[in-house]
Short mmCIF file of C-alpha atoms and ligand atoms in Angstrom, two decimals:
data_model
loop_
_atom_site.label_atom_id
_atom_site.label_comp_id
_atom_site.label_asym_id
_atom_site.label_seq_id
_atom_site.Cartn_x
_atom_site.Cartn_y
_atom_site.Cartn_z
CA MET A 1 -0.02 -0.04 0.16
CA SER A 2 1.52 3.28 -0.80
CA ASP A 3 2.16 6.08 1.92
CA GLU A 4 -0.73 8.03 0.48
CA ALA A 5 -3.21 5.35 0.80
CA ILE A 6 -1.90 4.79 4.24
CA GLU A 7 -2.40 8.23 5.27
CA GLU A 8 -5.77 8.24 3.64
CA SER A 9 -7.16 5.54 5.59
CA GLU A 10 -5.73 6.39 8.52
CA LYS A 11 -7.46 9.62 9.67
CA GLY A 12 -8.60 8.30 12.90
CA GLN A 13 -11.21 5.93 10.80
CA ALA A 14 -13.02 3.47 12.77
CA ALA A 15 -12.71 -0.15 12.56
CA GLU A 16 -15.59 -0.77 10.22
CA GLU A 17 -14.22 1.19 7.41
CA GLN A 18 -10.92 -0.86 7.98
CA ALA A 19 -12.94 -3.91 7.63
CA ALA A 20 -14.08 -2.72 4.22
CA ASP A 21 -11.22 -0.90 2.92
CA GLY A 22 -8.40 -3.59 4.17
CA PRO A 23 -5.87 -3.08 7.07
CA SER A 24 -3.63 -0.15 6.77
CA VAL A 25 -0.61 0.81 8.94
CA PRO A 26 -1.61 3.04 11.55
CA GLN A 27 0.06 6.46 11.69
CA GLU A 28 2.29 7.20 14.80
CA GLY A 29 0.73 10.12 16.24
CA GLU A 30 -2.91 8.60 16.77
CA SER A 31 -4.14 7.94 20.33
CA GLY A 32 -6.96 5.56 18.74
CA PRO A 33 -10.67 5.54 18.82
CA HIS A 34 -11.50 4.62 22.21
CA SER A 35 -9.58 6.90 24.20
CA GLY A 36 -11.41 8.05 27.27
CA GLU A 37 -14.77 7.06 25.43
CA GLY A 38 -17.96 7.04 27.60
CA HIS A 39 -15.66 6.67 30.95
CA GLY A 40 -15.23 10.32 31.52
CA ALA A 41 -11.85 11.77 31.94
CA PRO A 42 -9.05 9.40 33.30
CA ASP A 43 -8.05 10.90 36.51
CA LYS A 44 -3.96 11.69 35.66
CA SER A 45 -3.29 13.77 38.87
CA ALA A 46 -1.18 11.30 40.37
CA ARG A 47 0.68 10.25 37.35
CA ARG A 48 4.07 11.95 37.20
CA THR A 49 5.38 12.62 40.65
CA GLU A 50 8.60 13.94 39.92
CA GLU A 51 10.65 14.40 36.67
CA GLU A 52 10.54 11.35 34.15
CA PRO A 53 13.20 10.46 31.62
CA ALA A 54 11.81 11.48 28.24
CA PRO A 55 9.25 9.17 26.67
CA ARG A 56 11.04 7.05 23.85
CA ARG A 57 8.11 5.46 22.49
CA ALA A 58 6.11 6.14 19.49
CA GLU A 59 2.72 8.43 19.65
CA ILE A 60 0.72 5.74 18.71
CA SER A 61 -1.24 4.11 21.25
CA ASN A 62 -0.86 0.07 22.06
CA TYR A 63 -4.49 -0.33 21.30
CA ARG A 64 -3.92 1.04 17.73
CA ILE A 65 -1.11 -1.76 17.38
CA VAL A 66 -3.02 -4.29 18.60
CA GLU A 67 -6.06 -3.57 16.57
CA HIS A 68 -3.95 -3.30 13.20
CA TRP A 69 -2.76 -6.86 13.78
CA PHE A 70 -5.96 -7.92 14.18
CA HIS A 71 -7.74 -6.47 11.19
CA ALA A 72 -5.09 -8.07 9.00
CA ALA A 73 -5.59 -11.50 10.50
CA ALA A 74 -9.66 -10.67 10.59
CA GLU A 75 -9.44 -9.92 6.85
CA ARG A 76 -7.28 -13.06 5.81
CA LEU A 77 -9.72 -15.37 7.71
CA GLU A 78 -12.63 -13.40 6.14
CA LEU A 79 -14.15 -13.44 9.30
CA PRO A 80 -17.72 -11.65 8.89
CA ASP A 81 -17.85 -8.33 10.07
CA ASP A 82 -20.67 -8.83 12.61
CA VAL A 83 -18.12 -11.52 14.19
CA ALA A 84 -14.93 -9.37 14.06
CA ALA A 85 -17.14 -6.49 15.80
CA VAL A 86 -17.48 -8.60 18.71
CA PHE A 87 -13.91 -9.30 19.27
CA ARG A 88 -13.00 -5.70 18.67
CA SER A 89 -13.92 -4.52 21.85
CA SER A 90 -14.16 -5.68 25.24
CA TYR A 91 -16.56 -8.37 26.57
CA ARG A 92 -18.95 -5.63 28.08
CA VAL A 93 -20.21 -4.58 24.55
CA PHE A 94 -22.36 -7.93 24.22
CA ARG A 95 -22.57 -9.50 27.91
CA SER A 96 -22.51 -7.11 30.81
CA ALA A 97 -21.68 -3.66 31.48
CA TYR A 98 -18.88 -4.52 33.82
CA ARG A 99 -16.20 -5.94 32.10
CA GLU A 100 -14.35 -2.71 31.81
CA VAL A 101 -14.16 -1.41 35.38
CA GLN A 102 -12.48 1.83 36.30
CA VAL A 103 -12.04 2.74 39.74
CA GLN A 104 -10.39 5.82 42.29
CA VAL A 105 -7.52 4.45 43.88
CA PRO A 106 -7.04 7.05 47.05
CA VAL A 107 -4.17 6.65 48.94
CA ARG A 108 -2.58 8.97 51.84
CA LEU A 109 1.44 8.90 50.75
CA GLY A 110 3.96 9.70 53.26
CA ASP A 111 3.56 13.51 52.59
CA GLY A 112 0.39 13.36 54.12
CA ARG A 113 -1.69 14.33 51.25
CA LEU A 114 -4.66 11.87 49.81
CA HIS A 115 -3.43 10.88 45.99
CA VAL A 116 -6.34 9.67 44.04
CA PHE A 117 -4.73 7.12 41.38
CA SER A 118 -6.87 5.56 38.35
CA GLY A 119 -6.88 1.70 38.44
CA TYR A 120 -8.71 -0.33 35.64
CA ARG A 121 -9.27 -3.66 34.64
CA VAL A 122 -10.29 -4.82 31.49
CA GLN A 123 -11.79 -8.25 30.43
CA HIS A 124 -11.58 -8.34 26.64
CA ASN A 125 -12.79 -11.95 26.10
CA GLY A 126 -13.68 -15.07 27.95
CA ALA A 127 -14.93 -17.62 25.70
CA ARG A 128 -12.09 -20.01 26.16
CA GLY A 129 -11.83 -19.83 29.92
CA PRO A 130 -11.31 -17.34 33.04
CA TYR A 131 -10.08 -14.31 32.10
CA LYS A 132 -6.11 -13.89 32.87
CA GLY A 133 -3.69 -10.62 32.61
CA GLY A 134 -1.33 -9.03 34.40
CA ILE A 135 -1.46 -5.86 36.62
CA ARG A 136 0.59 -3.08 35.64
CA PHE A 137 1.84 -0.16 37.77
CA HIS A 138 3.34 2.49 35.56
CA PRO A 139 2.35 6.73 35.56
CA GLU A 140 1.13 6.15 31.77
CA VAL A 141 -0.98 3.38 32.33
CA ASP A 142 -4.70 4.54 31.03
CA LEU A 143 -7.54 2.59 29.92
CA ASP A 144 -6.70 2.48 26.31
CA GLU A 145 -3.50 1.05 27.02
CA VAL A 146 -5.07 -1.70 29.36
CA ARG A 147 -7.48 -2.36 26.61
CA ALA A 148 -4.95 -3.05 23.94
CA LEU A 149 -3.00 -5.21 26.35
CA ALA A 150 -6.21 -7.05 27.50
CA GLU A 151 -6.73 -7.81 23.97
CA LEU A 152 -3.39 -9.31 23.60
CA MET A 153 -3.84 -11.98 26.11
CA THR A 154 -6.89 -12.88 24.60
CA TRP A 155 -5.16 -14.06 21.34
CA LYS A 156 -1.74 -14.65 23.25
CA THR A 157 -3.46 -17.56 25.25
CA ALA A 158 -5.42 -18.98 22.47
CA ILE A 159 -1.78 -19.08 20.69
CA VAL A 160 -0.17 -20.98 23.33
CA ASN A 161 -3.52 -23.02 23.79
CA ILE A 162 -4.10 -22.44 27.26
CA PRO A 163 -7.56 -22.32 28.56
CA TYR A 164 -7.91 -18.76 29.41
CA GLY A 165 -9.71 -15.58 27.98
CA GLY A 166 -7.80 -12.25 28.14
CA ALA A 167 -7.74 -9.29 30.31
CA LYS A 168 -5.52 -6.64 31.90
CA GLY A 169 -5.22 -4.28 34.89
CA GLY A 170 -3.54 -1.23 35.91
CA VAL A 171 -2.86 1.55 38.17
CA ASN A 172 -1.22 4.93 37.14
CA VAL A 173 1.37 5.39 39.86
CA ASP A 174 5.08 5.19 39.46
CA PRO A 175 6.18 2.30 42.15
CA SER A 176 9.85 3.42 42.27
CA LYS A 177 8.46 6.63 43.90
CA LEU A 178 6.39 4.90 46.73
CA SER A 179 7.73 3.32 49.84
CA ALA A 180 6.90 -0.58 50.35
CA GLN A 181 4.13 0.64 52.39
CA GLU A 182 2.76 2.93 50.23
CA LEU A 183 2.67 0.43 47.26
CA GLU A 184 1.02 -2.19 49.65
CA GLU A 185 -1.88 0.50 50.21
CA VAL A 186 -2.30 1.02 46.56
CA THR A 187 -2.50 -2.57 46.00
CA ARG A 188 -5.01 -3.23 48.97
CA SER A 189 -7.12 -0.22 47.91
CA PHE A 190 -7.02 -1.09 44.26
CA THR A 191 -8.01 -5.03 44.98
CA ASN A 192 -10.52 -4.29 47.28
CA LYS A 193 -12.09 -2.03 44.45
CA ILE A 194 -12.22 -4.69 41.87
CA GLU A 195 -12.36 -8.00 43.75
CA LYS A 196 -15.92 -8.64 42.82
CA VAL A 197 -14.83 -8.91 39.16
CA LEU A 198 -11.72 -11.31 40.03
CA GLY A 199 -11.99 -14.82 41.39
CA PRO A 200 -10.22 -18.51 40.33
CA GLN A 201 -13.10 -19.10 37.75
CA ARG A 202 -13.43 -15.82 36.71
CA ASP A 203 -10.25 -13.38 36.25
CA ILE A 204 -7.06 -14.21 37.68
CA PRO A 205 -4.41 -11.10 37.65
CA ALA A 206 -0.61 -11.79 37.62
CA PRO A 207 2.51 -9.41 37.60
CA ASP A 208 3.31 -7.09 34.93
CA MET A 209 5.22 -4.03 34.59
CA GLY A 210 6.11 -2.40 38.39
CA THR A 211 4.41 -5.20 40.13
CA ASN A 212 6.02 -8.40 41.50
CA ALA A 213 5.65 -11.48 43.53
CA GLN A 214 5.11 -9.22 47.00
CA VAL A 215 2.34 -7.23 45.24
CA MET A 216 0.46 -10.42 44.29
CA ALA A 217 1.08 -11.54 47.94
CA TRP A 218 -0.91 -8.25 48.90
CA LEU A 219 -3.46 -9.02 46.48
CA MET A 220 -4.27 -12.48 47.42
CA ASP A 221 -4.26 -11.63 51.23
CA GLU A 222 -6.56 -8.87 50.49
CA PHE A 223 -8.81 -11.15 48.38
CA GLY A 224 -8.54 -13.46 50.98
CA LYS A 225 -10.12 -11.27 53.46
CA LEU A 226 -13.39 -11.15 51.74
CA HIS A 227 -13.47 -14.61 50.26
CA GLY A 228 -11.60 -17.06 52.23
CA HIS A 229 -8.14 -18.15 51.56
CA THR A 230 -8.06 -18.33 47.71
CA PRO A 231 -4.48 -19.04 46.21
CA ALA A 232 -5.62 -19.43 42.86
CA CYS A 233 -7.26 -16.04 42.64
CA VAL A 234 -3.99 -14.87 41.49
CA THR A 235 -0.69 -15.94 39.98
CA GLY A 236 3.05 -15.15 40.00
CA LYS A 237 3.00 -15.06 44.11
CA PRO A 238 5.88 -15.85 46.15
CA ILE A 239 6.81 -19.33 46.63
CA ALA A 240 6.07 -19.23 50.22
CA LEU A 241 2.45 -18.52 49.29
CA GLU A 242 1.98 -21.15 46.77
CA GLY A 243 3.62 -19.64 44.12
CA SER A 244 4.91 -21.72 41.24
CA PHE A 245 8.81 -23.03 41.03
CA GLY A 246 10.04 -21.07 37.49
CA ARG A 247 7.25 -18.53 37.47
CA GLU A 248 9.94 -15.40 38.11
CA ALA A 249 12.10 -16.74 35.33
CA ALA A 250 9.41 -18.00 33.14
CA THR A 251 8.83 -15.15 30.57
CA GLY A 252 12.38 -14.74 30.35
CA ARG A 253 12.76 -18.45 29.64
CA GLY A 254 10.20 -18.50 27.42
CA VAL A 255 11.65 -15.74 25.29
CA VAL A 256 15.39 -17.53 25.39
CA GLN A 257 13.29 -20.84 24.35
CA MET A 258 11.81 -18.87 21.30
CA VAL A 259 15.31 -17.72 19.91
CA ARG A 260 16.52 -21.59 20.30
CA GLU A 261 13.46 -22.73 18.14
CA ALA A 262 13.83 -19.90 15.46
CA ALA A 263 17.94 -20.30 15.42
CA ARG A 264 17.07 -23.64 13.84
CA GLU A 265 15.29 -21.99 10.83
CA ILE A 266 17.25 -18.93 10.34
CA GLU A 267 21.00 -20.02 10.38
CA LEU A 268 21.75 -18.47 14.20
CA GLU A 269 23.84 -19.64 16.24
CA PRO A 270 23.07 -18.53 19.49
CA ALA A 271 26.12 -19.78 21.17
CA GLY A 272 28.43 -16.55 20.21
CA ALA A 273 25.50 -14.41 18.94
CA THR A 274 25.21 -11.05 20.06
CA PHE A 275 22.20 -9.22 21.64
CA VAL A 276 20.71 -5.92 22.82
CA MET A 277 18.62 -5.83 25.69
CA GLN A 278 16.04 -2.64 26.07
CA GLY A 279 14.81 -3.01 29.49
CA PHE A 280 16.26 -4.68 32.36
CA GLY A 281 13.30 -5.74 34.97
CA ASN A 282 11.93 -8.98 35.48
CA VAL A 283 11.75 -10.34 31.78
CA GLY A 284 14.89 -8.20 30.52
CA ALA A 285 17.10 -9.51 33.28
CA TRP A 286 16.16 -13.11 33.12
CA ALA A 287 16.02 -13.35 29.18
CA ALA A 288 19.41 -11.68 29.58
CA ARG A 289 20.98 -14.23 31.89
CA LEU A 290 19.56 -17.33 30.06
CA MET A 291 20.74 -16.13 26.81
CA GLN A 292 24.25 -15.43 28.35
CA GLU A 293 23.86 -19.06 29.44
CA LEU A 294 23.48 -20.42 26.03
CA GLY A 295 27.01 -18.55 25.37
CA ALA A 296 25.20 -15.16 23.94
CA ARG A 297 27.12 -11.91 24.43
CA MET A 298 25.09 -9.02 25.73
CA VAL A 299 26.88 -5.70 23.92
CA GLY A 300 24.09 -3.06 24.83
CA VAL A 301 21.47 -2.73 27.59
CA ALA A 302 19.21 -0.04 28.86
CA ASP A 303 16.68 0.91 31.77
CA ALA A 304 14.41 3.90 32.04
CA SER A 305 17.75 5.32 33.64
CA GLY A 306 19.84 5.11 30.39
CA ALA A 307 21.85 2.91 28.21
CA ILE A 308 25.23 1.44 28.02
CA ALA A 309 27.41 -0.42 25.30
CA GLY A 310 30.18 -2.69 25.31
CA LYS A 311 31.53 -4.53 22.41
CA ASP A 312 33.48 -7.24 24.59
CA GLY A 313 30.14 -8.03 26.43
CA ILE A 314 28.35 -6.54 29.51
CA ASP A 315 27.98 -9.34 32.57
CA ALA A 316 24.29 -10.16 32.89
CA GLU A 317 24.67 -11.83 36.42
CA LYS A 318 26.81 -9.06 37.61
CA LEU A 319 24.25 -6.27 36.21
CA ALA A 320 21.11 -8.45 37.60
CA ASP A 321 23.02 -8.40 41.02
CA HIS A 322 23.76 -4.50 40.53
CA VAL A 323 19.91 -3.77 39.75
CA ARG A 324 18.59 -5.92 42.83
CA GLU A 325 20.79 -4.16 45.25
CA GLY A 326 18.93 -0.89 43.70
CA GLY A 327 21.48 0.05 41.23
CA ARG A 328 20.58 1.61 37.77
CA VAL A 329 21.90 0.25 34.58
CA ALA A 330 23.36 3.74 33.66
CA ASP A 331 25.47 3.63 36.66
CA PHE A 332 27.24 0.09 36.14
CA ASP A 333 30.82 -0.07 36.35
CA SER A 334 31.59 -2.42 33.63
CA GLY A 335 33.69 -0.69 31.36
CA ALA A 336 31.04 -0.16 29.02
CA GLU A 337 30.44 3.26 27.80
CA GLN A 338 27.27 5.52 28.24
CA ILE A 339 24.99 5.69 24.78
CA ASP A 340 21.86 7.56 24.39
CA HIS A 341 18.77 5.35 23.71
CA ASP A 342 18.80 5.94 19.96
CA GLU A 343 22.52 4.96 19.89
CA LEU A 344 21.13 1.45 21.61
CA VAL A 345 18.78 0.91 19.04
CA ALA A 346 20.89 1.07 16.21
CA LEU A 347 23.65 -1.03 17.72
CA GLU A 348 24.88 -3.67 15.55
CA CYS A 349 23.88 -6.94 16.88
CA ASP A 350 22.31 -10.30 16.11
CA VAL A 351 19.23 -10.25 18.34
CA PHE A 352 17.56 -7.09 19.73
CA ILE A 353 15.22 -7.80 22.44
CA PRO A 354 12.71 -5.22 23.44
CA ALA A 355 11.70 -5.80 27.45
CA ALA A 356 10.30 -2.43 28.36
CA LEU A 357 7.32 -0.63 27.22
CA GLY A 358 4.81 -0.83 24.06
CA GLY A 359 5.87 1.13 21.20
CA MET A 360 9.95 1.68 22.02
CA ILE A 361 10.49 0.58 18.31
CA HIS A 362 9.03 3.12 16.00
CA GLU A 363 9.29 4.43 12.78
CA GLY A 364 11.66 7.26 13.91
CA HIS A 365 14.31 4.76 14.13
CA ALA A 366 13.80 1.24 12.69
CA ALA A 367 15.47 1.94 9.60
CA ASP A 368 18.78 2.74 11.98
CA MET A 369 18.31 -0.78 13.54
CA GLN A 370 21.23 -3.28 12.71
CA CYS A 371 19.92 -6.50 14.24
CA LYS A 372 19.00 -9.70 12.22
CA VAL A 373 16.27 -10.79 14.84
CA ILE A 374 13.80 -8.73 17.00
CA LEU A 375 12.69 -10.82 19.81
CA GLU A 376 9.54 -9.10 21.56
CA GLY A 377 9.73 -9.45 25.23
CA ALA A 378 7.51 -6.73 25.94
CA ASN A 379 4.12 -6.45 24.86
CA SER A 380 3.40 -4.56 21.59
CA PRO A 381 7.04 -2.86 21.23
CA THR A 382 6.91 -2.59 17.62
CA THR A 383 4.62 -0.27 15.76
CA PRO A 384 3.15 -1.20 12.69
CA ALA A 385 4.86 1.40 10.69
CA ALA A 386 8.14 -0.13 12.14
CA ASP A 387 7.36 -3.61 11.49
CA ARG A 388 6.98 -3.18 7.91
CA ILE A 389 10.14 -1.00 7.53
CA LEU A 390 11.97 -4.20 9.42
CA ARG A 391 10.10 -6.38 7.37
CA ASP A 392 11.54 -4.75 4.10
CA LYS A 393 15.18 -5.09 5.83
CA ASP A 394 14.44 -8.62 6.22
CA VAL A 395 14.62 -8.64 10.28
CA TYR A 396 13.09 -11.62 11.70
CA ILE A 397 10.45 -10.61 14.26
CA ILE A 398 9.53 -13.02 17.05
CA PRO A 399 6.56 -11.47 17.87
CA ASP A 400 5.34 -10.80 21.46
CA VAL A 401 2.50 -12.96 21.14
CA ILE A 402 4.41 -16.01 21.31
CA ALA A 403 7.77 -14.76 22.40
CA ASN A 404 6.72 -13.60 25.66
CA ALA A 405 3.78 -16.05 26.41
CA GLY A 406 5.97 -18.07 28.98
CA GLY A 407 4.97 -15.99 31.71
CA VAL A 408 1.16 -16.76 31.12
CA VAL A 409 2.04 -20.18 30.68
CA VAL A 410 3.73 -20.98 34.18
CA SER A 411 1.05 -18.66 35.65
CA TYR A 412 -1.50 -21.23 34.05
CA PHE A 413 0.54 -23.77 36.00
CA GLU A 414 0.47 -22.25 38.94
CA TRP A 415 -3.14 -21.80 38.81
CA VAL A 416 -3.45 -25.73 38.22
CA GLN A 417 -1.25 -26.54 41.13
CA ASN A 418 -3.44 -24.27 43.54
CA LEU A 419 -6.46 -25.62 42.52
CA GLN A 420 -5.15 -29.06 42.91
CA HIS A 421 -2.70 -28.16 46.41
CA PHE A 422 -0.17 -29.92 44.86
CA ARG A 423 3.47 -28.41 43.90
CA TRP A 424 5.43 -29.17 40.88
CA ASP A 425 9.35 -29.15 41.19
CA GLU A 426 11.16 -26.66 38.92
CA ARG A 427 12.21 -29.02 36.52
CA GLU A 428 9.11 -30.41 35.49
CA VAL A 429 7.56 -26.67 35.18
CA ASN A 430 10.19 -25.73 33.15
CA ASP A 431 9.84 -28.76 31.03
CA LYS A 432 6.35 -28.57 30.26
CA LEU A 433 6.92 -24.85 29.72
CA GLY A 434 9.38 -25.95 26.98
CA THR A 435 7.05 -28.42 25.44
CA ILE A 436 4.29 -25.77 25.07
CA MET A 437 6.40 -23.07 23.63
CA ARG A 438 8.21 -25.19 21.24
CA ARG A 439 4.81 -26.60 20.08
CA ALA A 440 3.65 -22.85 19.67
CA TYR A 441 6.32 -21.84 17.65
CA ARG A 442 6.11 -24.85 15.39
CA GLU A 443 2.48 -24.61 14.80
CA VAL A 444 2.87 -20.50 14.21
CA SER A 445 5.77 -21.08 12.06
CA SER A 446 4.60 -23.95 9.63
CA ARG A 447 1.23 -21.76 9.30
CA ALA A 448 3.44 -18.88 8.19
CA ARG A 449 5.38 -20.98 5.81
CA ASP A 450 1.90 -22.53 4.43
CA GLU A 451 0.27 -19.16 3.85
CA GLY A 452 3.58 -17.22 2.85
CA ILE A 453 3.19 -14.75 5.61
CA ASP A 454 5.11 -13.90 8.44
CA LEU A 455 5.19 -15.27 12.14
CA ARG A 456 2.87 -12.45 13.75
CA GLU A 457 0.37 -12.50 11.08
CA ALA A 458 0.42 -16.20 11.23
CA ALA A 459 0.04 -16.02 15.16
CA TYR A 460 -3.01 -13.69 15.25
CA LEU A 461 -4.57 -16.22 12.42
CA VAL A 462 -4.10 -19.27 14.87
CA GLY A 463 -5.57 -17.33 17.96
CA ILE A 464 -8.32 -15.43 16.32
CA GLU A 465 -9.41 -19.01 14.93
CA ARG A 466 -9.45 -20.65 18.31
CA VAL A 467 -11.30 -17.96 19.83
CA VAL A 468 -13.97 -17.68 17.26
CA GLU A 469 -14.43 -21.48 17.25
CA ALA A 470 -14.63 -21.51 21.13
CA ALA A 471 -17.25 -18.23 20.88
CA ARG A 472 -19.26 -19.99 18.11
CA THR A 473 -19.76 -23.24 20.20
CA ARG A 474 -20.73 -21.52 23.16
CA GLY A 475 -23.23 -19.72 20.94
CA TYR A 476 -21.71 -16.24 21.39
CA VAL A 477 -21.61 -15.43 17.87
P1 NAD B 1 9.58 -4.50 35.08
O1 NAD B 1 8.83 -3.17 35.52
O2 NAD B 1 10.24 -5.56 35.65
O3 NAD B 1 10.85 -3.96 34.07
C1 NAD B 1 10.74 -3.06 33.23
C2 NAD B 1 12.14 -2.57 32.55
O4 NAD B 1 12.17 -1.41 31.41
C3 NAD B 1 12.82 -1.60 33.78
O5 NAD B 1 14.09 -2.21 33.72
C4 NAD B 1 12.61 -0.43 33.33
O6 NAD B 1 13.54 0.51 33.82
C5 NAD B 1 12.64 -0.47 32.06
N1 NAD B 1 12.12 0.83 31.43
C6 NAD B 1 11.05 1.30 31.51
N2 NAD B 1 10.94 2.68 30.83
C7 NAD B 1 11.96 2.30 29.90
C8 NAD B 1 12.51 3.58 28.90
N3 NAD B 1 11.90 4.49 28.51
N4 NAD B 1 13.63 2.95 28.19
C9 NAD B 1 14.40 2.02 28.72
N5 NAD B 1 14.05 1.10 29.54
C10 NAD B 1 12.78 1.65 30.29
O7 NAD B 1 8.82 -5.00 33.79
P2 NAD B 1 8.71 -6.42 33.32
O8 NAD B 1 7.63 -7.31 33.94
O9 NAD B 1 10.03 -6.87 32.68
O10 NAD B 1 7.76 -6.31 31.77
C11 NAD B 1 8.61 -5.68 30.61
C12 NAD B 1 7.83 -5.97 29.42
O11 NAD B 1 7.45 -7.22 29.24
C13 NAD B 1 6.52 -5.22 29.38
O12 NAD B 1 6.09 -5.02 28.11
C14 NAD B 1 5.34 -6.28 29.92
O13 NAD B 1 4.14 -5.94 29.37
C15 NAD B 1 6.07 -7.37 29.39
N6 NAD B 1 5.53 -9.24 29.88
C16 NAD B 1 6.07 -8.98 31.08
C17 NAD B 1 5.62 -10.32 31.79
C18 NAD B 1 5.91 -10.88 33.10
O14 NAD B 1 5.88 -12.01 33.15
N7 NAD B 1 6.55 -10.00 33.83
C19 NAD B 1 4.92 -11.32 30.82
C20 NAD B 1 4.37 -11.04 29.38
C21 NAD B 1 5.07 -9.87 29.31
#
């Protein structure tokens, strides 16, 4: 499609038009058709408590990114417009009015003032099972972002074929600016406001950006006050509270399993390969250490504080220790040089792993990238415009919906263990994770080969087909 045609079709058009005209690449700078719609303006008063690093994301909403891939797949599957319309929005549209919950989270912080944060829980689709999806604490969380991430979970759980629907939640709070006590207050207050839509057979949260096992423990405890001890109400819990062995590392482990699978197809030798890690939190730090175990070398890494590069390699284990002790990547004393974020993105490497926010690989710098593979640890890190540029450069993209599914797969194992009150050892968890991830990659990759399309398009076809089939069989569509 020409640039003119892209611009023409992208002036904030509703999905109906796209279904008729075919999917197009959304322009960066659009926030999407749903921003704030019908929900009142989200409360942003508590968003940025201090100076933040300059945003490095594309100005396209996550919602527009996920919608783009859905429309492309729906068109290829020749999904009727009325059926596609059901999956285009969250469940509330045709089932009940309470599938997008927006709540106030008022918390008195250490400064003595009451801060009112905004909390969200969105349930996109539950045709294949209870809703499943993480909870994000980040100052930029808003309803649009949570919607996009909820929809992504619907397709992701279907692609890896575990019996869940898709949901997501979040609070627009910056956890790095809160004490542990304040964070606990936020978590308990939020849980209290949304507990009616949660439960082990209803909707099961998990960690995402800015949340961790401790936050899940508070959530479980708060839920338990109202419903009795219910460990299966949330996953990603600490081991001491019926968490699963292997859950903390699971997303990073799954990311690395994907590159091992892909390596066979694209003549990449993980031992000796170079990689760049954008984001060094749960996903990034685990993926980096496991890549290093395979013999790969980290030549660049960033977190929100800045980026560093070193041709001879930056030790992922030592960096993880430094970060665990409260250090910032930019201050890591390893002989690596400090670089800016655009330089990080343009570093020459075999594998570039985005593991931070959505929209961080955008058309502003995609043409400068010098990697062979993009392995999407983050959700929606690549905008559709950047994806097109990278495809033209023959960069092999392993999309988020399979690459980072390891976390929800082991969350599923945790839920199963909790329901049975029976614990598996770590080896069993990792073996089962490997089986599911390999199967998912092979199914998606063979579909891509059969239809002559890329992995992302193929993954969406596989996922959407499964959800549509479940919805049809239930009699929803
Ligand atoms: P996290 O909060 O543990 O870590 C996020 C990292 O990104 C931190 O190092 C942070 O400093 C960095 N970061 C934030 N803004 C940045 C910026 N502007 N530039 C560079 N780095 C920046 O979060 P996480 O759990 O590792 O999640 C990371 C991504 O992976 C998110 O997109 C999340 O949705 C996705 N994901 C996480 C899981 C999981 O199990 N945790 C599962 C699937 C997908």
